[in-house]
Amino acid sequence: MARHKNIIGPQIRKIRCQRGLTQKAFAAKLQLAGWWIDRAGVSKIELRFVRVNDYRQLYLASVLGVKLADLFPAIDPKLPLDDAVSQLMKKRR
């Protein structure tokens, strides 16, 4: 079983910080968009402690002002996809 529950957490943190948003401010924007989440919930996503459903990814991308694909980290195209995803799931950040 994978240690981490998602691969988008670090990207979300990176984009959020680039936008100058605190976790609390980001959670407030997500709430205004219709997703009840608090600062601790944002933290759990960024730390990869929770899974992020596909429809929740739409909220994240919309509030951050990015394409859905931008939430996902780049993968090494030289590796088989399964190997690349396995590497991402093992990375700490």
Rosetta silent file (secondary structure, phi, psi, omega in degrees, C-alpha in Angstrom):
SEQUENCE: MARHKNIIGPQIRKIRCQRGLTQKAFAAKLQLAGWWIDRAGVSKIELRFVRVNDYRQLYLASVLGVKLADLFPAIDPKLPLDDAVSQLMKKRR
SCORE:     score description
SCORE:     0.000 S_00000001
   1 L     0.000  139.892 -178.105    0.000    0.000    0.000 S_00000001
   2 L   -68.952  143.498  177.370    1.262    3.461   -0.868 S_00000001
   3 L   -66.824  -38.690 -175.041    2.481    5.690    1.923 S_00000001
   4 L  -104.471  151.424 -176.058    0.861    8.751    0.432 S_00000001
   5 L   -95.526  -14.051  177.893   -2.758    9.190   -0.552 S_00000001
   6 L  -149.876  166.234  176.426   -2.270   11.679   -3.416 S_00000001
   7 L  -113.323   -1.579 -175.955    0.406   13.039   -5.740 S_00000001
   8 L   -94.576  -12.182 -176.278   -0.980   16.562   -6.118 S_00000001
   9 H   -52.261  -51.625 -179.974   -0.379   17.858   -2.590 S_00000001
  10 H   -61.896  -35.750  178.019    3.092   19.307   -3.180 S_00000001
  11 H   -66.375  -40.816  179.157    1.943   20.993   -6.401 S_00000001
  12 H   -61.957  -45.656  178.547   -1.021   22.529   -4.610 S_00000001
  13 H   -59.557  -45.330 -178.959    1.256   23.877   -1.884 S_00000001
  14 H   -60.687  -48.879 -178.737    3.666   25.282   -4.485 S_00000001
  15 H   -66.561  -42.066  178.913    0.931   27.021   -6.486 S_00000001
  16 H   -58.027  -46.000 -179.736   -0.817   28.280   -3.337 S_00000001
  17 H   -65.661  -38.757  176.628    2.429   29.829   -2.102 S_00000001
  18 H   -60.859  -30.886 -179.924    3.099   31.372   -5.530 S_00000001
  19 L   -84.186   -3.920  179.660   -0.322   33.020   -5.242 S_00000001
  20 L    72.807   25.591 -179.013    0.596   34.390   -1.806 S_00000001
  21 L   -98.576  135.883  169.440   -2.212   32.509   -0.088 S_00000001
  22 L   -78.047  166.574  175.740   -2.027   31.102    3.403 S_00000001
  23 H   -61.096  -38.589 -179.578   -3.690   27.755    4.004 S_00000001
  24 H   -65.047  -44.429  179.004   -6.433   29.589    5.901 S_00000001
  25 H   -65.996  -39.040  177.855   -7.050   32.053    3.051 S_00000001
  26 H   -63.799  -44.145  177.607   -7.030   29.230    0.508 S_00000001
  27 H   -59.768  -40.812  179.269   -9.554   27.271    2.582 S_00000001
  28 H   -62.702  -41.390  178.083  -11.771   30.375    2.735 S_00000001
  29 H   -65.246  -39.118  176.928  -11.664   30.710   -1.073 S_00000001
  30 H   -64.653  -38.416  177.377  -12.536   27.026   -1.450 S_00000001
  31 H   -62.807  -42.848  178.171  -15.462   27.534    0.922 S_00000001
  32 H   -62.578  -28.543  178.528  -16.716   30.453   -1.178 S_00000001
  33 H   -80.048  -12.435  176.459  -16.546   28.152   -4.201 S_00000001
  34 L   116.806    5.578 -179.927  -18.770   25.620   -2.406 S_00000001
  35 L  -111.455  114.136  177.638  -16.399   23.173   -0.695 S_00000001
  36 L   -78.153  110.961  178.740  -16.478   23.237    3.074 S_00000001
  37 L  -148.031  145.711  177.953  -12.872   22.706    4.067 S_00000001
  38 L  -110.279 -179.422 -178.324  -10.774   24.271    6.790 S_00000001
  39 H   -57.643  -40.374  179.542   -7.077   25.082    7.105 S_00000001
  40 H   -63.384  -36.144  177.637   -6.361   21.643    8.579 S_00000001
  41 H   -65.406  -41.066  176.543   -8.037   20.016    5.574 S_00000001
  42 H   -62.282  -43.894  179.422   -5.837   21.978    3.183 S_00000001
  43 H   -58.978  -43.242 -179.421   -2.799   20.944    5.218 S_00000001
  44 H   -63.945  -36.292  176.530   -3.775   17.271    5.011 S_00000001
  45 H   -66.464  -49.002 -177.157   -4.078   17.504    1.227 S_00000001
  46 H   -63.331  -33.455  178.822   -0.723   19.261    0.872 S_00000001
  47 L   -84.631   -1.571  175.378    0.961   16.733    3.160 S_00000001
  48 L    70.630   26.862 -179.834   -0.626   13.934    1.108 S_00000001
  49 L   -83.536  -17.185 -177.600   -2.450   12.446    4.089 S_00000001
  50 L  -130.399  154.980  173.926   -5.820   12.298    2.294 S_00000001
  51 L   -78.178  153.096  177.936   -7.110   11.321   -1.122 S_00000001
  52 L  -121.605  110.383  179.942   -8.516   14.047   -3.325 S_00000001
  53 L   -61.156  155.619 -177.573  -11.560   13.026   -5.344 S_00000001
  54 H   -58.713  -40.514 -179.346  -11.672   14.060   -8.976 S_00000001
  55 H   -69.282  -27.635  175.916  -14.488   16.549   -8.437 S_00000001
  56 H   -72.196  -30.863  177.187  -12.531   18.172   -5.572 S_00000001
  57 H   -61.820  -33.209  177.407   -9.575   18.588   -7.913 S_00000001
  58 H   -63.983  -40.185  176.077  -11.813   20.817  -10.026 S_00000001
  59 H   -61.567  -47.540 -177.545  -12.374   23.100   -7.019 S_00000001
  60 H   -59.685  -48.454 -178.892   -8.647   23.254   -6.325 S_00000001
  61 H   -63.535  -43.624 -178.549   -7.737   24.096   -9.916 S_00000001
  62 H   -62.660  -48.726 -177.944  -10.491   26.683  -10.248 S_00000001
  63 H   -66.326  -34.869  178.170   -9.661   28.515   -7.025 S_00000001
  64 H   -80.184  -12.688  178.855   -5.940   28.477   -7.823 S_00000001
  65 L    72.965   36.358 -179.970   -6.650   29.687  -11.364 S_00000001
  66 L  -127.650  166.790  173.250   -4.820   26.846  -13.092 S_00000001
  67 L   -73.620  152.542  178.383   -5.665   24.019  -15.468 S_00000001
  68 H   -53.921  -41.455 -179.024   -6.445   20.691  -13.851 S_00000001
  69 H   -60.825  -27.723 -179.101   -3.293   19.208  -15.397 S_00000001
  70 H   -68.838  -15.653  177.890   -1.195   21.829  -13.566 S_00000001
  71 H   -74.946  -17.527 -176.023   -2.073   20.195  -10.243 S_00000001
  72 L   -97.121  139.288  178.673   -0.093   17.119  -11.223 S_00000001
  73 L   -70.475  155.733  176.668    3.691   16.928  -10.998 S_00000001
  74 L   -68.022  145.957  176.874    5.755   16.332  -14.086 S_00000001
  75 L  -116.539  157.140  178.827    6.749   12.740  -14.694 S_00000001
  76 L   -76.062  111.429 -176.405    9.818   11.352  -16.380 S_00000001
  77 L   -67.835  -12.984  179.796    8.620   10.437  -19.900 S_00000001
  78 L   -80.294  -17.466 -179.363   11.481    7.953  -20.248 S_00000001
  79 L   -90.993  149.594  169.415   10.043    5.752  -17.502 S_00000001
  80 L   -58.948  144.022 -175.585    7.106    3.390  -17.886 S_00000001
  81 H   -53.030  -43.034 -178.937    4.069    5.166  -16.438 S_00000001
  82 H   -60.337  -41.110  178.249    3.703    2.675  -13.589 S_00000001
  83 H   -66.651  -42.272  179.974    7.303    3.260  -12.505 S_00000001
  84 H   -62.757  -44.342  179.099    6.927    7.045  -12.728 S_00000001
  85 H   -66.109  -41.173  178.178    3.754    7.014  -10.633 S_00000001
  86 H   -59.666  -41.261  177.753    5.338    4.660   -8.096 S_00000001
  87 H   -62.219  -43.342  179.291    8.260    7.073   -7.717 S_00000001
  88 H   -62.744  -38.485 -178.238    5.882    9.983   -7.143 S_00000001
  89 H   -70.219  -22.602 -179.333    3.955    8.047   -4.511 S_00000001
  90 H   -90.835  -20.881 -178.468    7.165    7.334   -2.601 S_00000001
  91 L   -64.194  144.390  177.133    8.546   10.889   -2.662 S_00000001
  92 L   -72.540  -44.960 -177.926    8.195   12.849    0.518 S_00000001
  93 L  -143.887    0.000    0.000    7.517   16.170   -1.199 S_00000001
